[in-house]
Coordinates of C-alpha atoms in Angstrom, one line a residue:
X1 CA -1.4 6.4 -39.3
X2 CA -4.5 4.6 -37.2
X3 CA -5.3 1.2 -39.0
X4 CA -9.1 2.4 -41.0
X5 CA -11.3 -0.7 -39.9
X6 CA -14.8 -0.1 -39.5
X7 CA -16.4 3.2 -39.2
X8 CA -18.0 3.9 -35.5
X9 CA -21.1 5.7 -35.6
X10 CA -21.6 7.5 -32.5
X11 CA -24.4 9.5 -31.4
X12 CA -25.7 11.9 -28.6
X13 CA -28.0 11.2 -25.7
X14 CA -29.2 13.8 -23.3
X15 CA -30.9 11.9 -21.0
X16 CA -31.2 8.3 -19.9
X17 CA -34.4 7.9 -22.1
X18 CA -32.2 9.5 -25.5
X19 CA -29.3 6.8 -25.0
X20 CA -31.6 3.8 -25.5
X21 CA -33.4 5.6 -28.4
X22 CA -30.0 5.9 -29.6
X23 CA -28.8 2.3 -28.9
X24 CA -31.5 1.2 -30.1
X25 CA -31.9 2.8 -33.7
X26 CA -27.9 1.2 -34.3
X27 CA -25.8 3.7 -32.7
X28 CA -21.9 1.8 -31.9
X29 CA -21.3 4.0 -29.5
X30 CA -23.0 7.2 -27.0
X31 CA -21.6 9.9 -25.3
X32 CA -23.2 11.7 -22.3
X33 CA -22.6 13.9 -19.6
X34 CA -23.2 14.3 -15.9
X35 CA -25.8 17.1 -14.7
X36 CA -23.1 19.3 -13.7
X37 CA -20.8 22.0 -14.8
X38 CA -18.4 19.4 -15.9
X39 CA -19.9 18.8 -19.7
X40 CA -20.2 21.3 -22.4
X41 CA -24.1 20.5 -22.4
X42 CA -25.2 21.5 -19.0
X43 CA -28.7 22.5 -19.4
X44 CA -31.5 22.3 -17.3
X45 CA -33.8 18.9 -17.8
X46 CA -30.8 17.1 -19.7
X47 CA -27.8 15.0 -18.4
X48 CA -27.2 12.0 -16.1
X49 CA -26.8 11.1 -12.5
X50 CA -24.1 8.9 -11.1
X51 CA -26.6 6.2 -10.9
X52 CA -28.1 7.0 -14.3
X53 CA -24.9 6.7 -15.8
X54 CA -24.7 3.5 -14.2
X55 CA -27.6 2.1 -15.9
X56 CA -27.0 3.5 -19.2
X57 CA -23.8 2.1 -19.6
X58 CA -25.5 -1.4 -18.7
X59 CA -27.7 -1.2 -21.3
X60 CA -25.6 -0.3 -24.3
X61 CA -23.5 -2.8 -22.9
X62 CA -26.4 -4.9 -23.0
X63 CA -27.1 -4.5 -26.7
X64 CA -24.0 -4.4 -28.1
X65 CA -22.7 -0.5 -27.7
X66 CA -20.2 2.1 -25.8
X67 CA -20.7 4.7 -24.0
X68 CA -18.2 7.6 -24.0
X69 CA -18.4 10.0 -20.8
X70 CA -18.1 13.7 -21.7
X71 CA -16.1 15.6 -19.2
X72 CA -15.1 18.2 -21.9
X73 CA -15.3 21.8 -20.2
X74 CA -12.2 23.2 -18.6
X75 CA -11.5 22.9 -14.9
X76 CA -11.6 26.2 -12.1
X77 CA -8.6 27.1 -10.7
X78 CA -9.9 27.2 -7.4
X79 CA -12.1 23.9 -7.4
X80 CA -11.0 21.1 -9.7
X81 CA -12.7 18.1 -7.3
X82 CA -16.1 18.0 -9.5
X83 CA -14.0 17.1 -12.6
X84 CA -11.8 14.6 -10.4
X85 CA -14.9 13.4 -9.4
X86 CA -16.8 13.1 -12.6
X87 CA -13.5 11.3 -14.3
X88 CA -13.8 8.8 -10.8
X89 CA -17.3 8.3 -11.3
X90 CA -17.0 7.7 -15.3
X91 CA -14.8 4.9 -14.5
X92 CA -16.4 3.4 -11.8
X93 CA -19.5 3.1 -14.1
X94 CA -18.0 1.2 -17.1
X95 CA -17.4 3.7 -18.8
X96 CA -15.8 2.8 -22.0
X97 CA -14.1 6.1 -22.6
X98 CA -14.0 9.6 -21.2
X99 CA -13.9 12.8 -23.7
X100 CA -12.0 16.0 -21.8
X101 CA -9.9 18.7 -22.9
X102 CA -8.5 20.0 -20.0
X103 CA -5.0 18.9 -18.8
X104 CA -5.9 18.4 -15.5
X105 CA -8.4 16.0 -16.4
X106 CA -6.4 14.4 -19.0
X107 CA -3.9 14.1 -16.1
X108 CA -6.3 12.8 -13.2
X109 CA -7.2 10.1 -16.0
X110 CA -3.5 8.9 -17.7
X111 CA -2.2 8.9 -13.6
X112 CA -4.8 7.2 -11.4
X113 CA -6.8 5.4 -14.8
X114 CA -4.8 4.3 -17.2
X115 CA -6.8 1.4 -18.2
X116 CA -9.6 3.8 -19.4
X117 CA -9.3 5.2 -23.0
X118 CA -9.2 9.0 -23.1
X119 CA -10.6 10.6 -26.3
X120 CA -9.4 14.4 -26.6
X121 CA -12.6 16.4 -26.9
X122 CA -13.0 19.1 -30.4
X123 CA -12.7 21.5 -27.4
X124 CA -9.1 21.5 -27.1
X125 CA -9.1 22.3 -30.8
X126 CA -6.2 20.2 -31.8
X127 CA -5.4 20.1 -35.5
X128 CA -1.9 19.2 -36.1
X129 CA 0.5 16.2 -35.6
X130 CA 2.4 18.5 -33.0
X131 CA -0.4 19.5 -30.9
X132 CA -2.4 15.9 -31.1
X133 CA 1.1 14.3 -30.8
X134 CA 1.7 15.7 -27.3
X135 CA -1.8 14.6 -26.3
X136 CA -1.0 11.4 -27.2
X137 CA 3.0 11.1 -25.7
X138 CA 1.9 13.0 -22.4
X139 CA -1.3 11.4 -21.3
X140 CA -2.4 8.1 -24.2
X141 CA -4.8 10.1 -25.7
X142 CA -6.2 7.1 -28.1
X143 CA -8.3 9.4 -30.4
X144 CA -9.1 13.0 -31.2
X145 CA -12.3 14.7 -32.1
X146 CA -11.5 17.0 -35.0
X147 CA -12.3 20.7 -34.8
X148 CA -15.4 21.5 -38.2
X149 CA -12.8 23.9 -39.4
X150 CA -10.9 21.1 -42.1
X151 CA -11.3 20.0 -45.1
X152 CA -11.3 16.4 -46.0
X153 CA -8.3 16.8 -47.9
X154 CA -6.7 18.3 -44.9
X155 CA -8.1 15.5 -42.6
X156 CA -6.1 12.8 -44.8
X157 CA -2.8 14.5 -44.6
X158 CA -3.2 14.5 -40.8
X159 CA -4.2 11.1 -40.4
X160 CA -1.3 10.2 -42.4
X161 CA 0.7 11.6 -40.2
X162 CA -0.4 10.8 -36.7
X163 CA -1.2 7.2 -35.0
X164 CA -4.4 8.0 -33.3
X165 CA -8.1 7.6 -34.3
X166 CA -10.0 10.4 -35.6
X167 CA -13.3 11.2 -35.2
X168 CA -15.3 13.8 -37.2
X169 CA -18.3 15.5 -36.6
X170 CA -21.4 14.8 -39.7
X171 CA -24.7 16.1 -38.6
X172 CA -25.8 18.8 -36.4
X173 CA -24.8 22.2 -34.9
X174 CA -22.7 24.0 -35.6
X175 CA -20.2 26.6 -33.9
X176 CA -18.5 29.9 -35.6
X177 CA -16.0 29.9 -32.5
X178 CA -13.2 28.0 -31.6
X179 CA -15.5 24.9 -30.7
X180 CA -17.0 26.7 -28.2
X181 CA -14.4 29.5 -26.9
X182 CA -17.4 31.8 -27.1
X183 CA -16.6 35.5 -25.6
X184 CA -20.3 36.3 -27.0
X185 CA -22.7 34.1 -25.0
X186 CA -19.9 35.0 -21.7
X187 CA -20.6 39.0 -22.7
X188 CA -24.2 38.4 -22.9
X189 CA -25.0 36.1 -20.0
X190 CA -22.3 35.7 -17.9
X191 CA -22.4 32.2 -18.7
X192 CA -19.4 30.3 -20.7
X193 CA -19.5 27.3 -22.9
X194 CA -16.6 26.1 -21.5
X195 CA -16.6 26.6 -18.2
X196 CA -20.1 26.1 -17.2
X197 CA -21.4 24.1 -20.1
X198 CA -23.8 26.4 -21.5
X199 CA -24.2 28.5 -24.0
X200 CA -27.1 30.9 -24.4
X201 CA -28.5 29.9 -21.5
X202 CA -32.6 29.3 -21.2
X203 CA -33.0 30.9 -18.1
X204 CA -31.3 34.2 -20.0
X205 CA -34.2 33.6 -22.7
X206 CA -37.4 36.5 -23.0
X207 CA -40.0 36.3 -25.9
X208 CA -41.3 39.8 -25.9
X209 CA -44.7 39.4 -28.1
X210 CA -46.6 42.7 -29.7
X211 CA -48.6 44.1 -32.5
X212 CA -45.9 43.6 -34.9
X213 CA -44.8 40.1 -34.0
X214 CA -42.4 38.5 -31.6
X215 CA -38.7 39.9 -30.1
X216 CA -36.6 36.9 -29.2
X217 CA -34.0 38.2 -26.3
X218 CA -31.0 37.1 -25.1
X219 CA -30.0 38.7 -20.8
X220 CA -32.1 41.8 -22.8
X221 CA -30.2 41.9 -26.1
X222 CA -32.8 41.3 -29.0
X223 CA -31.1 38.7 -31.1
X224 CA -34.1 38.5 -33.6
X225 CA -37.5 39.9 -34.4
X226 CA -40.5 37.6 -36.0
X227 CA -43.6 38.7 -38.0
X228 CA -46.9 37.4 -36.5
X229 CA -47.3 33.9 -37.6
X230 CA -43.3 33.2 -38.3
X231 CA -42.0 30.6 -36.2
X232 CA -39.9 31.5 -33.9
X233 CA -35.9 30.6 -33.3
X234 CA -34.3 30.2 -30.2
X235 CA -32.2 33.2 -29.6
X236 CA -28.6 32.1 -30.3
X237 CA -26.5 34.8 -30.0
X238 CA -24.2 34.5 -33.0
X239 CA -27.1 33.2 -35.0
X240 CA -29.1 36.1 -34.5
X241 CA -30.0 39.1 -37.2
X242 CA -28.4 42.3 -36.4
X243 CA -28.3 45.9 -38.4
X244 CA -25.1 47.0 -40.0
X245 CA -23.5 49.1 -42.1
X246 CA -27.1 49.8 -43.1
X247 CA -28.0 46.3 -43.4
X248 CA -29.5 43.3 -41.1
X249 CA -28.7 40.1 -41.4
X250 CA -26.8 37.5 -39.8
X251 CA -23.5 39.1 -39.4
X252 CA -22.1 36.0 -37.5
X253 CA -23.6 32.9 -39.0
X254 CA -26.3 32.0 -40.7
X255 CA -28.8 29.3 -38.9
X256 CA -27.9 25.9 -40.8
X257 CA -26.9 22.6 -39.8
X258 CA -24.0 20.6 -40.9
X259 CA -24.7 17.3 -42.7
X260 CA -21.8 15.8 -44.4
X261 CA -23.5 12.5 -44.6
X262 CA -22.8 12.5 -48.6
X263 CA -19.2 12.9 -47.7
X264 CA -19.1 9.3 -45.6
X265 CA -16.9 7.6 -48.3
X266 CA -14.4 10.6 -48.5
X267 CA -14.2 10.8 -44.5
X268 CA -13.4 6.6 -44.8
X269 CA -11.2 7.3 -47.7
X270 CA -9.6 10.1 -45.6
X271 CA -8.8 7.5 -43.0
X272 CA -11.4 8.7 -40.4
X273 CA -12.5 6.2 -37.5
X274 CA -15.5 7.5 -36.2
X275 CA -18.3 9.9 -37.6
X276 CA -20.3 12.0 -35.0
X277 CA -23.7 13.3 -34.7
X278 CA -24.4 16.3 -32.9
X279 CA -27.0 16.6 -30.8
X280 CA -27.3 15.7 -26.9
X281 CA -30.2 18.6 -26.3
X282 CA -32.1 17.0 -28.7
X283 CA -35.3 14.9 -28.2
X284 CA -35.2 10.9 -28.4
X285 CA -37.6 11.0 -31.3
X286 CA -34.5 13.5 -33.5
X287 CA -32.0 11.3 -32.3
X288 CA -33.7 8.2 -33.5
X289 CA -34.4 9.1 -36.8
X290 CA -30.8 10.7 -37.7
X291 CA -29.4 7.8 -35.9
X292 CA -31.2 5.3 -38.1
X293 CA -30.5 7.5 -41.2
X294 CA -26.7 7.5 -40.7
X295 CA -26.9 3.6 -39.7
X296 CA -28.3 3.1 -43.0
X297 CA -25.8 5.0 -44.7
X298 CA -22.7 3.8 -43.1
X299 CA -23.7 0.0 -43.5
X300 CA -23.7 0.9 -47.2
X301 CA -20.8 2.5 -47.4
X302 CA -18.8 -0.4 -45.6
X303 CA -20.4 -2.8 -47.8
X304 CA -19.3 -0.6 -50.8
X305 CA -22.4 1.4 -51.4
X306 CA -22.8 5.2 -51.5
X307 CA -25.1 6.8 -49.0
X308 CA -27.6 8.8 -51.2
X309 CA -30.5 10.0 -50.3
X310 CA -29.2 10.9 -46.5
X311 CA -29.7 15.2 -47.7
X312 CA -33.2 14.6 -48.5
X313 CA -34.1 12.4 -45.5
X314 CA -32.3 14.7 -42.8
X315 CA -33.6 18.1 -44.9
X316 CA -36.6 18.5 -41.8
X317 CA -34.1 17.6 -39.1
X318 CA -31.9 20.7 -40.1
X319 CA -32.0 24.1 -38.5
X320 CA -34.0 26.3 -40.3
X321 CA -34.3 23.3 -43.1
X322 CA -30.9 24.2 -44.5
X323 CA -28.0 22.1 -44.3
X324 CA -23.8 22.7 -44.8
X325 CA -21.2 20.0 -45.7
X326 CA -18.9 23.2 -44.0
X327 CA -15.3 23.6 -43.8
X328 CA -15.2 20.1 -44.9
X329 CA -15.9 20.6 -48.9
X330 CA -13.7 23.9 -49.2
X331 CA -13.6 24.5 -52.9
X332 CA -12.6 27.5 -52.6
X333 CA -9.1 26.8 -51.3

């Protein structure tokens, strides 16, 4: 079992202007991505040059915090050089660690970077001592980002029996896939989270607006339909409203947002190094109010406190102003 220490808080950044709102508001550490096809957050307006990066990583080094380089989607076949390239690039920076899941990053990094901590990104979806074992033996994975599909109970018994960090996600989005093995947004746009970062992608997006309200589209599927006046969602595919059986509603999942932030003495308890927010499309002005909510809580809890009003203060920060502790409070098991 990893020694428990200190919780890390760390937090999303989307862009160069995000990561200082974010180290800034008491984040420990920030993951990013470069503007390529190489992070599961490729999106148009968000991500980092090489000389972004750069800078970045100076300033959280600056004031006191990390920065952890996302190069989480999965390698082509045919052309693996822009992950070899973003793992090269990560480390020439200062990066202090680089999150992938494919092997032949994890490779590229353990063989020609071995200095560099590698954290295994939720995408590889790794959730026993076998599977995050042979991450560990074959290329020093130092920590593993758990999959939102355990419970905290479940989350102890692991940590118990492997010796790498964990880190688990608290606040944000969340995913009814396989952390983001999604065959619906790859049917519907010809897009795939994990191979080119993006998932329901904006340029596939079509508000269709008439007498009886708004249509939001997806490549031409309608995912939802508004009344006039209703605000309007973005049109995720599996958070959409579809007809069956007779019925509409959301068949896949319903649009909430995790926040386990009430949980943060369980997930220490559980043996949990780091807690993660959610969040790297997200404006500066989101990120720095759930960052200085979760600082707040986490200070208390590591001063033997219990975080509780963090439900109430994150309530307008939720998607569609409902929130889920998840998989992670199973009571029915």
């Amino acid at each position: 079992m990893s020694e428990r220490g200190r919780m890390e808080l760390v937090c999303p950044a989307g862009t160069p202007a995000t990561l200082r709102a974010a180290v800034q508001a008491g984040a420990d550490s920030v993951y990013c991505g470069f503007r390529d096809e190489t992070n599961a957050r490729n999106f148009p307006g968000l991500n980092f040059s090489a000389q972004e990066m750069a800078d970045g990583i100076r300033f959280a080094h600056d004031h006191g915090s990390k920065v952890l380089v996302a190069i989480n989607t999965f390698a082509r076949a045919e052309n693996t050089e822009p992950w070899r390239k973003a793992a090269d690039t990560a480390v020439a920076s200062g990066a202090d660690a680089v999150i992938a899941a494919d092997i032949a990053v994890l490779d590229h990094m353990s063989t020609n970077h071995p200095d560099t901590r590698l954290h295994l990104s939720v995408q590889a979806a790794a959730a026993t001592p076998e599977a995050i074992g042979f991450y560990a033996d074959a290329f020093g994975v130092r920590r593993v980002v758990l999959p939102r599909v355990l419970s905290v109970q479940e989350i102890a018994a692991l940590n118990r029996a492997i010796a790498v960090e964990t880190e688990a996600f608290v606040f944000g989005g969340l995913c009814v896939m396989v952390e983001g093995r999604c065959h619906l947004s790859s049917y519907a746009t010809g897009k795939s989270p994990n191979l080119n970062g993006v998932c329901s992608p904006p340029e596939a997006v079509h508000y269709v607006e008439d007498a009886n309200g708004t249509t939001a589209q997806l490549s031409g599927f309608t995912i939802d339909r508004y009344e006039a006046g209703q605000p309007t969602g973005y049109p995720t595919l599996c958070k959409g409203r579809f007809k069956a059986s007779g019925k509409t509603g959301h068949l896949f999942e319903d649009p909430v947002s995790l926040n386990a932030g009430s949980m943060i003495v369980a997930f220490r308890e559980a043996g949990v190094k780091a807690l993660k927010i959610e969040g790297r499309q997200r404006g500066k002005g989101y990120v720095s109010e759930v960052v200085r909510a979760f600082r707040r809580a986490v200070d208390a809890v590591e001063q033997g406190g219990t975080p509780t009003e963090i439900d109430s203060i994150l309530a307008s920060m939720s998607e569609g102003g409902r929130q889920t502790t998840g998989a992670y409070r199973k009571t029915w098991r």
